[in-house]
Amino acid sequence: MGSAFLARAGLDDTLDNHFRVAAQLGHEMVCLPVLERPEQNVNMGYRYFEPRELSRELRDRTRLLVAIIDGPFQRMVNQQGLMPVLMNWTEDRESTLAAYAGEEHIALDLTHRCLEKGFDAIILADDLAGEKAPFINPLELDALCTRFYSRAVPVIKAAGLFALLHCCGNLQQLVPLIQSWNFDGLAAIQIGKNDLDLLDTEIGGLLIAGIEAPLLETDAPTQAEMENLKRFVARFATQGRL
């Protein structure tokens, strides 16, 4: 939940108010972004929580509790911008690999620290793709990212938590790579840009998808749009994995 959303309800963006609003709305899940220095990403529109702000008392909450941790590529993009990262990858690969290794270390540390806080799942967030294709060739993403995910995902699972991947964009060309990372599912899939049958068949697990932004932004969805949404929910919700 974004800070502006909470503000319109007359509430500060605090941990308690996240749970308060979730209770009022009947939400079954609360997601908390976690960062070592929240001031780094103040422009993202929602609050990041420092690990020290979270405690084992979170286990007493009655809702599914999820930590969202930015992956190393996402951390680089947040700090430098997407185009500079992509340009550096093509023009100065060694420095990009060195920068990625530094972000990898921080992301792994945050992952370990969240294991002690009472979360039920961890979403690793890395926007690796655009509307039509990955930002970088999947073979090169394998060389860049797989070391991190081959370390982070087993740690999460060994602690008894679900390991989920959030990745915006069209994931079709990334399916084999995501498969190799052994996630328990995908979180916040953009259903308008993906073949849900493909992701369901090839990756499976828990699929968290949602209502496309244009549908949320319109005051009066068309009957056709609502029928499409109903068909989507009817197909996946009955499987118990949506």
CSV table of C-alpha atoms in Angstrom, one decimal:
chain,number,residue,atom,x,y,z
A,1,MET,CA,0.0,0.0,0.0
A,2,GLY,CA,1.4,3.3,-1.0
A,3,SER,CA,2.0,6.3,1.3
A,4,ALA,CA,-0.5,8.5,-0.6
A,5,PHE,CA,-3.1,5.8,-0.3
A,6,LEU,CA,-2.7,5.7,3.4
A,7,ALA,CA,-2.7,9.5,3.6
A,8,ARG,CA,-6.0,9.7,1.8
A,9,ALA,CA,-7.4,7.5,4.6
A,10,GLY,CA,-6.0,10.0,7.1
A,11,LEU,CA,-3.2,7.7,8.2
A,12,ASP,CA,0.6,7.9,8.4
A,13,ASP,CA,2.6,5.2,6.6
A,14,THR,CA,3.4,3.1,9.7
A,15,LEU,CA,3.6,-0.6,10.3
A,16,ASP,CA,0.5,-0.6,12.5
A,17,ASN,CA,-1.5,1.3,9.9
A,18,HIS,CA,-0.6,-1.2,7.2
A,19,PHE,CA,-2.3,-3.9,9.3
A,20,ARG,CA,-5.1,-1.6,10.3
A,21,VAL,CA,-6.1,-0.8,6.7
A,22,ALA,CA,-5.6,-4.5,5.6
A,23,ALA,CA,-8.1,-5.5,8.4
A,24,GLN,CA,-10.6,-2.8,7.2
A,25,LEU,CA,-10.4,-4.0,3.6
A,26,GLY,CA,-10.5,-7.7,4.4
A,27,HIS,CA,-7.0,-8.3,2.9
A,28,GLU,CA,-5.5,-11.7,3.6
A,29,MET,CA,-1.9,-10.6,2.9
A,30,VAL,CA,0.3,-7.7,3.8
A,31,CYS,CA,3.5,-7.0,1.9
A,32,LEU,CA,6.2,-4.8,3.4
A,33,PRO,CA,9.1,-3.5,1.3
A,34,VAL,CA,12.4,-3.8,3.2
A,35,LEU,CA,15.6,-1.8,2.6
A,36,GLU,CA,18.7,-1.1,4.6
A,37,ARG,CA,18.4,2.7,4.0
A,38,PRO,CA,14.8,3.6,3.2
A,39,GLU,CA,15.7,7.2,2.2
A,40,GLN,CA,17.4,5.8,-0.9
A,41,ASN,CA,14.1,5.1,-2.6
A,42,VAL,CA,11.8,7.9,-1.4
A,43,ASN,CA,10.5,8.5,-4.9
A,44,MET,CA,9.0,5.0,-5.2
A,45,GLY,CA,5.7,6.2,-3.7
A,46,TYR,CA,5.6,3.8,-0.8
A,47,ARG,CA,7.6,3.3,2.4
A,48,TYR,CA,10.5,0.9,2.8
A,49,PHE,CA,11.0,-0.6,6.3
A,50,GLU,CA,14.4,-1.1,7.8
A,51,PRO,CA,15.0,-4.6,9.2
A,52,ARG,CA,15.5,-3.0,12.7
A,53,GLU,CA,11.9,-1.7,12.6
A,54,LEU,CA,10.6,-5.2,12.3
A,55,SER,CA,10.6,-7.8,15.0
A,56,ARG,CA,9.6,-11.4,15.8
A,57,GLU,CA,6.3,-10.0,17.1
A,58,LEU,CA,5.2,-9.9,13.5
A,59,ARG,CA,4.6,-13.7,13.9
A,60,ASP,CA,1.5,-12.7,16.0
A,61,ARG,CA,-0.2,-11.1,13.0
A,62,THR,CA,-3.1,-13.1,11.6
A,63,ARG,CA,-2.4,-12.3,7.9
A,64,LEU,CA,0.0,-13.8,5.5
A,65,LEU,CA,3.1,-11.6,5.8
A,66,VAL,CA,5.5,-11.0,2.9
A,67,ALA,CA,8.8,-9.1,2.7
A,68,ILE,CA,9.6,-7.5,-0.6
A,69,ILE,CA,13.4,-7.2,-1.2
A,70,ASP,CA,14.8,-5.6,-4.4
A,71,GLY,CA,17.1,-7.9,-6.3
A,72,PRO,CA,20.6,-6.7,-7.3
A,73,PHE,CA,19.6,-5.6,-10.8
A,74,GLN,CA,16.6,-3.6,-9.5
A,75,ARG,CA,18.8,-2.0,-6.9
A,76,MET,CA,21.2,-0.8,-9.6
A,77,VAL,CA,18.3,0.5,-11.7
A,78,ASN,CA,16.8,2.3,-8.6
A,79,GLN,CA,20.1,4.1,-8.0
A,80,GLN,CA,21.3,4.8,-11.6
A,81,GLY,CA,18.3,4.6,-13.8
A,82,LEU,CA,17.5,1.8,-16.4
A,83,MET,CA,19.2,3.2,-19.4
A,84,PRO,CA,22.6,4.0,-17.7
A,85,VAL,CA,22.6,0.4,-16.4
A,86,LEU,CA,21.9,-1.0,-19.8
A,87,MET,CA,24.5,1.3,-21.4
A,88,ASN,CA,27.1,0.3,-18.9
A,89,TRP,CA,26.4,-3.4,-19.5
A,90,THR,CA,27.3,-3.0,-23.1
A,91,GLU,CA,30.2,-0.5,-22.8
A,92,ASP,CA,31.8,-1.5,-19.5
A,93,ARG,CA,30.8,-4.9,-18.5
A,94,GLU,CA,33.5,-5.4,-15.8
A,95,SER,CA,32.4,-2.4,-13.8
A,96,THR,CA,28.8,-3.5,-14.1
A,97,LEU,CA,29.6,-7.0,-12.8
A,98,ALA,CA,31.5,-5.4,-9.9
A,99,ALA,CA,28.6,-3.1,-9.1
A,100,TYR,CA,26.2,-6.0,-9.3
A,101,ALA,CA,28.3,-8.1,-6.9
A,102,GLY,CA,28.1,-5.3,-4.4
A,103,GLU,CA,24.4,-5.1,-4.6
A,104,GLU,CA,24.1,-8.9,-4.5
A,105,HIS,CA,25.9,-8.9,-1.1
A,106,ILE,CA,23.5,-6.3,0.3
A,107,ALA,CA,20.4,-8.1,-1.1
A,108,LEU,CA,21.6,-11.4,0.4
A,109,ASP,CA,22.2,-9.7,3.8
A,110,LEU,CA,18.6,-8.3,3.7
A,111,THR,CA,17.2,-11.7,2.9
A,112,HIS,CA,19.0,-13.3,5.8
A,113,ARG,CA,17.8,-10.6,8.2
A,114,CYS,CA,14.2,-11.0,7.1
A,115,LEU,CA,14.3,-14.7,7.8
A,116,GLU,CA,14.3,-13.8,11.5
A,117,LYS,CA,11.3,-11.4,11.4
A,118,GLY,CA,8.3,-13.7,11.2
A,119,PHE,CA,7.6,-13.4,7.5
A,120,ASP,CA,5.8,-16.2,5.7
A,121,ALA,CA,7.2,-15.4,2.3
A,122,ILE,CA,9.9,-13.3,0.6
A,123,ILE,CA,9.4,-11.7,-2.8
A,124,LEU,CA,12.6,-10.9,-4.6
A,125,ALA,CA,11.8,-8.0,-7.0
A,126,ASP,CA,13.8,-7.6,-10.2
A,127,ASP,CA,12.2,-5.9,-13.2
A,128,LEU,CA,14.2,-7.7,-15.9
A,129,ALA,CA,11.8,-7.2,-18.8
A,130,GLY,CA,9.8,-4.6,-20.8
A,131,GLU,CA,6.5,-4.9,-22.5
A,132,LYS,CA,7.7,-7.2,-25.2
A,133,ALA,CA,11.0,-8.8,-24.2
A,134,PRO,CA,13.8,-8.9,-21.6
A,135,PHE,CA,16.0,-5.8,-21.2
A,136,ILE,CA,19.1,-8.0,-21.7
A,137,ASN,CA,19.5,-11.2,-23.6
A,138,PRO,CA,18.4,-14.1,-21.4
A,139,LEU,CA,21.8,-15.8,-21.7
A,140,GLU,CA,23.5,-12.7,-20.4
A,141,LEU,CA,20.9,-12.4,-17.6
A,142,ASP,CA,21.8,-15.9,-16.7
A,143,ALA,CA,25.5,-15.0,-16.4
A,144,LEU,CA,24.6,-11.8,-14.4
A,145,CYS,CA,21.8,-13.0,-12.1
A,146,THR,CA,21.9,-16.7,-11.6
A,147,ARG,CA,24.6,-16.7,-8.9
A,148,PHE,CA,22.4,-14.5,-6.7
A,149,TYR,CA,19.2,-16.5,-7.1
A,150,SER,CA,21.0,-19.8,-6.7
A,151,ARG,CA,22.1,-18.6,-3.3
A,152,ALA,CA,19.1,-16.6,-2.1
A,153,VAL,CA,16.2,-19.0,-3.1
A,154,PRO,CA,17.6,-22.1,-1.2
A,155,VAL,CA,18.2,-19.9,1.9
A,156,ILE,CA,14.6,-18.7,1.9
A,157,LYS,CA,13.2,-22.2,1.4
A,158,ALA,CA,15.5,-23.8,4.0
A,159,ALA,CA,14.0,-21.4,6.5
A,160,GLY,CA,10.5,-22.6,5.7
A,161,LEU,CA,9.4,-19.5,3.8
A,162,PHE,CA,7.9,-19.3,0.3
A,163,ALA,CA,10.3,-17.8,-2.3
A,164,LEU,CA,8.5,-15.7,-4.9
A,165,LEU,CA,9.8,-13.7,-7.9
A,166,HIS,CA,8.3,-10.3,-8.9
A,167,CYS,CA,9.3,-9.3,-12.4
A,168,CYS,CA,7.4,-6.8,-14.5
A,169,GLY,CA,7.1,-7.1,-18.3
A,170,ASN,CA,6.7,-10.0,-20.7
A,171,LEU,CA,8.4,-13.0,-19.2
A,172,GLN,CA,8.0,-15.5,-22.1
A,173,GLN,CA,11.7,-15.5,-23.1
A,174,LEU,CA,12.7,-15.7,-19.4
A,175,VAL,CA,10.7,-18.8,-18.5
A,176,PRO,CA,13.6,-21.3,-18.8
A,177,LEU,CA,15.8,-19.1,-16.7
A,178,ILE,CA,13.1,-18.5,-14.0
A,179,GLN,CA,12.5,-22.3,-13.9
A,180,SER,CA,16.2,-22.8,-13.2
A,181,TRP,CA,16.0,-20.5,-10.2
A,182,ASN,CA,13.4,-22.8,-8.5
A,183,PHE,CA,11.0,-20.2,-7.1
A,184,ASP,CA,7.8,-21.3,-5.5
A,185,GLY,CA,5.8,-19.0,-7.8
A,186,LEU,CA,5.5,-15.5,-9.3
A,187,ALA,CA,4.2,-12.4,-7.6
A,188,ALA,CA,2.4,-9.6,-9.3
A,189,ILE,CA,2.4,-10.8,-12.9
A,190,GLN,CA,1.2,-8.3,-15.5
A,191,ILE,CA,-1.5,-10.5,-17.0
A,192,GLY,CA,-2.0,-8.2,-20.1
A,193,LYS,CA,1.6,-8.8,-21.2
A,194,ASN,CA,1.9,-12.5,-20.5
A,195,ASP,CA,0.5,-15.9,-21.5
A,196,LEU,CA,-0.8,-17.1,-18.1
A,197,ASP,CA,-1.2,-20.7,-19.5
A,198,LEU,CA,2.5,-20.7,-20.4
A,199,LEU,CA,3.5,-19.4,-16.9
A,200,ASP,CA,1.1,-21.8,-15.2
A,201,THR,CA,2.4,-24.8,-17.2
A,202,GLU,CA,6.1,-24.1,-17.2
A,203,ILE,CA,6.6,-22.4,-13.8
A,204,GLY,CA,3.5,-23.2,-11.8
A,205,GLY,CA,3.5,-22.8,-8.1
A,206,LEU,CA,1.7,-19.8,-6.6
A,207,LEU,CA,0.7,-17.2,-9.2
A,208,ILE,CA,-0.2,-13.8,-7.9
A,209,ALA,CA,-1.7,-11.8,-10.8
A,210,GLY,CA,-4.1,-8.9,-10.7
A,211,ILE,CA,-6.3,-6.3,-12.3
A,212,GLU,CA,-4.5,-4.3,-15.0
A,213,ALA,CA,-3.9,-0.7,-14.1
A,214,PRO,CA,-6.1,0.8,-17.0
A,215,LEU,CA,-9.1,-1.2,-15.6
A,216,LEU,CA,-8.5,0.2,-12.1
A,217,GLU,CA,-8.1,3.7,-13.5
A,218,THR,CA,-11.4,3.8,-15.3
A,219,ASP,CA,-14.6,4.9,-13.5
A,220,ALA,CA,-16.8,2.6,-15.6
A,221,PRO,CA,-15.2,-0.6,-16.9
A,222,THR,CA,-16.9,-1.9,-20.0
A,223,GLN,CA,-19.0,-5.1,-19.8
A,224,ALA,CA,-16.4,-6.9,-22.0
A,225,GLU,CA,-13.6,-5.9,-19.6
A,226,MET,CA,-15.5,-7.2,-16.7
A,227,GLU,CA,-16.4,-10.4,-18.4
A,228,ASN,CA,-12.7,-11.0,-19.2
A,229,LEU,CA,-11.8,-10.4,-15.6
A,230,LYS,CA,-14.5,-12.8,-14.5
A,231,ARG,CA,-13.2,-15.5,-16.8
A,232,PHE,CA,-9.7,-15.0,-15.6
A,233,VAL,CA,-10.7,-15.4,-11.9
A,234,ALA,CA,-13.0,-18.3,-12.6
A,235,ARG,CA,-10.3,-20.2,-14.4
A,236,PHE,CA,-7.4,-19.7,-11.9
A,237,ALA,CA,-9.2,-19.2,-8.5
A,238,THR,CA,-10.7,-22.7,-8.5
A,239,GLN,CA,-7.2,-24.2,-8.5
A,240,GLY,CA,-6.4,-22.6,-5.1
A,241,ARG,CA,-3.1,-21.2,-6.4
A,242,LEU,CA,-4.1,-17.7,-7.5
